[in-house]
C-alpha positions as YAML, in Angstrom:
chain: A
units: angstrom
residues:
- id: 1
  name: UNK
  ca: [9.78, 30.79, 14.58]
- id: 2
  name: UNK
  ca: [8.68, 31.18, 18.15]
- id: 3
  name: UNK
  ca: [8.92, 34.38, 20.43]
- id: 4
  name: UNK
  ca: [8.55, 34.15, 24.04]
- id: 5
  name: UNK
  ca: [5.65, 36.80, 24.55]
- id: 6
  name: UNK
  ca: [3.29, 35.43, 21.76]
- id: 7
  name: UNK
  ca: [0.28, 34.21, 22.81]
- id: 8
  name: UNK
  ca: [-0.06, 31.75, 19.60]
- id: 9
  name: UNK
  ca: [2.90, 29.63, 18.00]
- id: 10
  name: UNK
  ca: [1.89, 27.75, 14.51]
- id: 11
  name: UNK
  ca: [4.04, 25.60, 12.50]
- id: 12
  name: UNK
  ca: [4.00, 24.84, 8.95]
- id: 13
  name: UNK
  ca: [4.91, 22.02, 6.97]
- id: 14
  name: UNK
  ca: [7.00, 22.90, 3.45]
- id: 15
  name: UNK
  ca: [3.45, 22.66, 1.25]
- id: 16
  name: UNK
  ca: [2.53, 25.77, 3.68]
- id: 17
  name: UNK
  ca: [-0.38, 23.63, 5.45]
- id: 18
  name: UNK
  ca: [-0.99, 24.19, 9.39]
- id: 19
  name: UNK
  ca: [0.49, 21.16, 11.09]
- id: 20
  name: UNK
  ca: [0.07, 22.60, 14.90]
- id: 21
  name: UNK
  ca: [-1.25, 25.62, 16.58]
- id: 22
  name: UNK
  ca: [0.00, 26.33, 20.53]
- id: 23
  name: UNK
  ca: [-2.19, 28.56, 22.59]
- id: 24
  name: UNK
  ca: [-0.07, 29.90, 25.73]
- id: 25
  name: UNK
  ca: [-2.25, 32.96, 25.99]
- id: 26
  name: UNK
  ca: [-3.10, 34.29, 29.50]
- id: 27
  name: UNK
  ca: [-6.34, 36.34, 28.18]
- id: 28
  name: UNK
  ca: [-9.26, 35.03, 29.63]
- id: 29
  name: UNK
  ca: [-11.40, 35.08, 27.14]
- id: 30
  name: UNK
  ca: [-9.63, 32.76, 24.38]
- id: 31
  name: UNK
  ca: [-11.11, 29.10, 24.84]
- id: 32
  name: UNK
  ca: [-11.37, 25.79, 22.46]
- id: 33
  name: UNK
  ca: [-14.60, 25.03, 20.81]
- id: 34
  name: UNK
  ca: [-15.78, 23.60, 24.22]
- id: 35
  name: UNK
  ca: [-14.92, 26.15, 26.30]
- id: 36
  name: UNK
  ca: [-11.86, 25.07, 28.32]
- id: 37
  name: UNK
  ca: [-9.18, 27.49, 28.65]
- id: 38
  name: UNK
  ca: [-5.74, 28.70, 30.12]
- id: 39
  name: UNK
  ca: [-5.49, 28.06, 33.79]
- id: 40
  name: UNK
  ca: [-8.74, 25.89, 34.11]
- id: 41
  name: UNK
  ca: [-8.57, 22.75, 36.46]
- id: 42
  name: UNK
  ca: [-7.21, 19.31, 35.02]
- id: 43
  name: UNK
  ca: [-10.22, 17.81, 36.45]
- id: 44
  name: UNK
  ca: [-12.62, 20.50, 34.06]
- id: 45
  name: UNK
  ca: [-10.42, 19.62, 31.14]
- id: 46
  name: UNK
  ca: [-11.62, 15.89, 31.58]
- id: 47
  name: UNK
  ca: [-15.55, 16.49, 32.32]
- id: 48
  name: UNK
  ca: [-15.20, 18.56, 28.97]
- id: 49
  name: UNK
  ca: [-13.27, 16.61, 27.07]
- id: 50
  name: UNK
  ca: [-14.32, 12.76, 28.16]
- id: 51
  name: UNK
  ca: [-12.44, 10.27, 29.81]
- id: 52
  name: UNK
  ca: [-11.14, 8.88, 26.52]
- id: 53
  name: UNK
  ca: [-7.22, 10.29, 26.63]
- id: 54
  name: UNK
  ca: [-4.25, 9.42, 26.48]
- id: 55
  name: UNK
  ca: [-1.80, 10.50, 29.52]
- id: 56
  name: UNK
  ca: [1.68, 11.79, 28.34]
- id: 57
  name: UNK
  ca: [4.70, 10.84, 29.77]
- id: 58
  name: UNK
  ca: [8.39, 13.19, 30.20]
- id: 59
  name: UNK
  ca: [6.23, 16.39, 29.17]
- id: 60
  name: UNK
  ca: [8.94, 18.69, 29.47]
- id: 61
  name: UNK
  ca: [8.33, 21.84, 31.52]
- id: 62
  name: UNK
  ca: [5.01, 20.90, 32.36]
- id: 63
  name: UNK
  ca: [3.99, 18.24, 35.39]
- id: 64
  name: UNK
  ca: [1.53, 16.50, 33.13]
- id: 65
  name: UNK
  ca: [0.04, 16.61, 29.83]
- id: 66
  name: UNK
  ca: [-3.04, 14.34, 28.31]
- id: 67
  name: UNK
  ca: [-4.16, 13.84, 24.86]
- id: 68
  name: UNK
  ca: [-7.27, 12.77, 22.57]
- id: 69
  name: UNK
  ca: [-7.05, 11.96, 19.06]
- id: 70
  name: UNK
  ca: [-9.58, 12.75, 16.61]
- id: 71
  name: UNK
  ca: [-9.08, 9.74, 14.18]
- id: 72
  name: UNK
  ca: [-11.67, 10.93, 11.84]
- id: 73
  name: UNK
  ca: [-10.29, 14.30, 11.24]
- id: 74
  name: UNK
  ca: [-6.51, 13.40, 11.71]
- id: 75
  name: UNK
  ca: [-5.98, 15.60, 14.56]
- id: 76
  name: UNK
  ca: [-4.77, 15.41, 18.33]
- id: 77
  name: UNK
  ca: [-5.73, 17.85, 20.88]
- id: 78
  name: UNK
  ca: [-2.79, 18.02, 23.87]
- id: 79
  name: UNK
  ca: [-3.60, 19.86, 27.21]
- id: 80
  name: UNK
  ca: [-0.30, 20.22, 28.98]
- id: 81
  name: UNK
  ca: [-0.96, 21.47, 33.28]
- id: 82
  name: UNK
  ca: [1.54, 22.86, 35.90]
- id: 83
  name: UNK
  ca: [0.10, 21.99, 39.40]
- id: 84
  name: UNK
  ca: [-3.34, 20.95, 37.81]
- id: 85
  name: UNK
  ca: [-4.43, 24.09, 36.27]
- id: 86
  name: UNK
  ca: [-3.77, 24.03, 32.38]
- id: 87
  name: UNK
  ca: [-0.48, 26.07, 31.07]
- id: 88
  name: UNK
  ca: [-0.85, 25.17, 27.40]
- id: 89
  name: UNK
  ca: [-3.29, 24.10, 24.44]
- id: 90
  name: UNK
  ca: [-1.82, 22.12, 21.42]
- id: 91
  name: UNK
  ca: [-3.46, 21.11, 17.96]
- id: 92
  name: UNK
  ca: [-1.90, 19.69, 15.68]
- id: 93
  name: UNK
  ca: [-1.99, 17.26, 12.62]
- id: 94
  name: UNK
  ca: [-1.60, 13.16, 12.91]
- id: 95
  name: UNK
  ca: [-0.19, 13.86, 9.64]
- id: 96
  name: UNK
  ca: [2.77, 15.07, 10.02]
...
């Protein structure tokens, strides 16, 4: 279930297990392991995050999203930016 003033939205899958987490907080002080947060530059996202994405295409509310996929661990990491300053954070499982 998702509620419009949550800063955090995180699905399930029907065994209970975490199969993505959203971050659309506006505090500050939240950030991924590397540091990047909410309202950062697309171009800051990148230097962080490497050149090795994937861009996304029809991202719905947003005017462009990228992605990197963590093949190792199963997991993709989507940044999703509104006039090149990042709006949302999305992890989630390959898995599901």
């Amino acid at each position: 279930m998702e509620k419009e003033n949550e800063d955090f939205v995180v699905s399930v899958d029907q065994h209970h297990r975490v199969t993505s987490i959203y971050n659309q907080s506006k505090q500050k002080n939240l950030q991924t392991s590397k540091g990047v947060k909410i309202g950062e530059d697309y171009s800051s996202v990148i230097q962080t995050y490497g050149e090795q994405f994937k861009k996304l295409w029809f991202v719905e509310g947003y005017s462009k999203g990228i992605q990197y996929q963590d093949q190792s661990n199963g997991i993709i990491l989507e940044f999703f930016f509104n006039d090149n300053k990042l709006a949302l954070i999305e992890l989630r499982s390959k898995r599901e």
